[in-house]
Amino acid sequence: MDISALQQRLRRFAEERDWQPYQTPKNLAMAMTVEAAELLEIFQWLTPEQSLNLSDDQRRHLGEELSDVLLYLVQIADHGGVDLDAAVERKLAMNAVKHPPLKRS
């Protein structure tokens, strides 16, 4: 996935609808939280086993909600001036130091 190209598409999408005044990092983060709650709702009453074995309809819905969260996240990074590729690489490196591999005997 080309994050930069996706950000450009999302900017164009917002411009075509005159949404720019509302596309602040604060508003986008709030919207992303709502979408994350909708993502959580898919799993709300499922057992751990059921959550691993979703129906085709549930998987389609999961994809839609994951996409909503991702699109808002990408827009927050864009409006916040964050290079998401670099931020992810940095965070993965930090996590590798913080959580080293388990030593197997």
mmCIF file of C-alpha atoms in Angstrom:
data_model
loop_
_atom_site.group_PDB
_atom_site.id
_atom_site.type_symbol
_atom_site.label_atom_id
_atom_site.label_comp_id
_atom_site.label_asym_id
_atom_site.label_seq_id
_atom_site.Cartn_x
_atom_site.Cartn_y
_atom_site.Cartn_z
ATOM 1 C CA MET A 1 0.000 0.000 0.000
ATOM 2 C CA ASP A 2 1.345 3.379 -1.001
ATOM 3 C CA ILE A 3 0.518 5.581 1.996
ATOM 4 C CA SER A 4 1.484 8.806 0.227
ATOM 5 C CA ALA A 5 -0.768 8.046 -2.746
ATOM 6 C CA LEU A 6 -3.598 7.121 -0.380
ATOM 7 C CA GLN A 7 -3.173 10.420 1.466
ATOM 8 C CA GLN A 8 -3.405 12.265 -1.853
ATOM 9 C CA ARG A 9 -6.593 10.391 -2.762
ATOM 10 C CA LEU A 10 -8.119 11.192 0.619
ATOM 11 C CA ARG A 11 -7.169 14.885 0.293
ATOM 12 C CA ARG A 12 -8.791 15.008 -3.144
ATOM 13 C CA PHE A 13 -11.886 13.202 -1.826
ATOM 14 C CA ALA A 14 -12.245 15.764 0.985
ATOM 15 C CA GLU A 15 -11.614 18.719 -1.344
ATOM 16 C CA GLU A 16 -14.309 17.548 -3.771
ATOM 17 C CA ARG A 17 -16.792 17.622 -0.883
ATOM 18 C CA ASP A 18 -15.525 20.797 0.838
ATOM 19 C CA TRP A 19 -14.713 18.798 3.960
ATOM 20 C CA GLN A 20 -11.306 20.431 4.594
ATOM 21 C CA PRO A 21 -12.541 22.735 7.407
ATOM 22 C CA TYR A 22 -13.656 19.671 9.369
ATOM 23 C CA GLN A 23 -10.622 17.527 8.675
ATOM 24 C CA THR A 24 -8.573 18.547 11.702
ATOM 25 C CA PRO A 25 -6.449 16.034 13.602
ATOM 26 C CA LYS A 26 -8.834 16.370 16.577
ATOM 27 C CA ASN A 27 -11.954 15.665 14.528
ATOM 28 C CA LEU A 28 -10.300 12.854 12.607
ATOM 29 C CA ALA A 29 -9.092 11.220 15.843
ATOM 30 C CA MET A 30 -12.594 11.440 17.282
ATOM 31 C CA ALA A 31 -14.063 9.881 14.130
ATOM 32 C CA MET A 32 -11.433 7.137 14.198
ATOM 33 C CA THR A 33 -12.401 6.314 17.781
ATOM 34 C CA VAL A 34 -16.034 5.910 16.736
ATOM 35 C CA GLU A 35 -14.961 3.574 13.943
ATOM 36 C CA ALA A 36 -12.742 1.619 16.346
ATOM 37 C CA ALA A 37 -15.782 1.135 18.584
ATOM 38 C CA GLU A 38 -17.691 -0.211 15.574
ATOM 39 C CA LEU A 39 -14.789 -2.588 14.987
ATOM 40 C CA LEU A 40 -14.997 -3.750 18.597
ATOM 41 C CA GLU A 41 -18.741 -4.262 18.249
ATOM 42 C CA ILE A 42 -18.127 -7.070 15.745
ATOM 43 C CA PHE A 43 -16.430 -9.112 18.475
ATOM 44 C CA GLN A 44 -18.485 -7.914 21.446
ATOM 45 C CA TRP A 45 -20.373 -11.110 22.298
ATOM 46 C CA LEU A 46 -18.176 -13.665 20.558
ATOM 47 C CA THR A 47 -16.094 -16.232 22.348
ATOM 48 C CA PRO A 48 -12.355 -16.186 21.596
ATOM 49 C CA GLU A 49 -12.889 -19.214 19.345
ATOM 50 C CA GLN A 50 -15.772 -17.559 17.469
ATOM 51 C CA SER A 51 -13.663 -14.433 16.943
ATOM 52 C CA LEU A 52 -11.132 -16.591 15.082
ATOM 53 C CA ASN A 53 -13.780 -18.175 12.852
ATOM 54 C CA LEU A 54 -15.852 -15.359 11.406
ATOM 55 C CA SER A 55 -18.480 -15.945 8.750
ATOM 56 C CA ASP A 56 -18.015 -14.429 5.302
ATOM 57 C CA ASP A 57 -20.445 -11.629 6.200
ATOM 58 C CA GLN A 58 -18.632 -10.934 9.472
ATOM 59 C CA ARG A 59 -15.263 -10.910 7.673
ATOM 60 C CA ARG A 60 -16.619 -8.453 5.079
ATOM 61 C CA HIS A 61 -17.915 -6.221 7.880
ATOM 62 C CA LEU A 62 -14.563 -6.531 9.673
ATOM 63 C CA GLY A 63 -12.788 -5.392 6.506
ATOM 64 C CA GLU A 64 -15.071 -2.371 6.227
ATOM 65 C CA GLU A 65 -14.473 -1.284 9.812
ATOM 66 C CA LEU A 66 -10.716 -1.900 9.603
ATOM 67 C CA SER A 67 -10.663 0.212 6.449
ATOM 68 C CA ASP A 68 -12.527 3.045 8.189
ATOM 69 C CA VAL A 69 -10.005 3.046 11.050
ATOM 70 C CA LEU A 70 -7.060 2.895 8.651
ATOM 71 C CA LEU A 71 -8.370 5.718 6.464
ATOM 72 C CA TYR A 72 -8.833 8.010 9.458
ATOM 73 C CA LEU A 73 -5.401 7.048 10.817
ATOM 74 C CA VAL A 74 -3.756 7.871 7.488
ATOM 75 C CA GLN A 75 -5.541 11.231 7.398
ATOM 76 C CA ILE A 76 -4.488 12.057 10.974
ATOM 77 C CA ALA A 77 -0.868 11.386 10.023
ATOM 78 C CA ASP A 78 -1.229 13.518 6.898
ATOM 79 C CA HIS A 79 -2.783 16.486 8.703
ATOM 80 C CA GLY A 80 -0.372 16.089 11.624
ATOM 81 C CA GLY A 81 2.706 16.075 9.412
ATOM 82 C CA VAL A 82 3.755 12.575 10.467
ATOM 83 C CA ASP A 83 5.694 10.373 8.044
ATOM 84 C CA LEU A 84 3.820 7.187 8.830
ATOM 85 C CA ASP A 85 6.373 4.898 7.154
ATOM 86 C CA ALA A 86 9.210 6.344 9.252
ATOM 87 C CA ALA A 87 7.091 6.393 12.427
ATOM 88 C CA VAL A 88 6.180 2.714 12.021
ATOM 89 C CA GLU A 89 9.787 1.682 11.398
ATOM 90 C CA ARG A 90 10.933 3.658 14.449
ATOM 91 C CA LYS A 91 8.207 2.133 16.635
ATOM 92 C CA LEU A 92 8.988 -1.409 15.478
ATOM 93 C CA ALA A 93 12.666 -0.853 16.344
ATOM 94 C CA MET A 94 11.708 0.539 19.765
ATOM 95 C CA ASN A 95 9.404 -2.450 20.406
ATOM 96 C CA ALA A 96 12.186 -4.881 19.450
ATOM 97 C CA VAL A 97 14.410 -3.359 22.123
ATOM 98 C CA LYS A 98 11.633 -3.141 24.706
ATOM 99 C CA HIS A 99 10.394 -6.684 24.035
ATOM 100 C CA PRO A 100 13.365 -8.861 23.003
ATOM 101 C CA PRO A 101 12.726 -12.358 21.632
ATOM 102 C CA LEU A 102 12.226 -15.143 24.113
ATOM 103 C CA LYS A 103 15.275 -17.310 24.640
ATOM 104 C CA ARG A 104 14.471 -20.891 23.699
ATOM 105 C CA SER A 105 16.468 -23.716 25.217
#
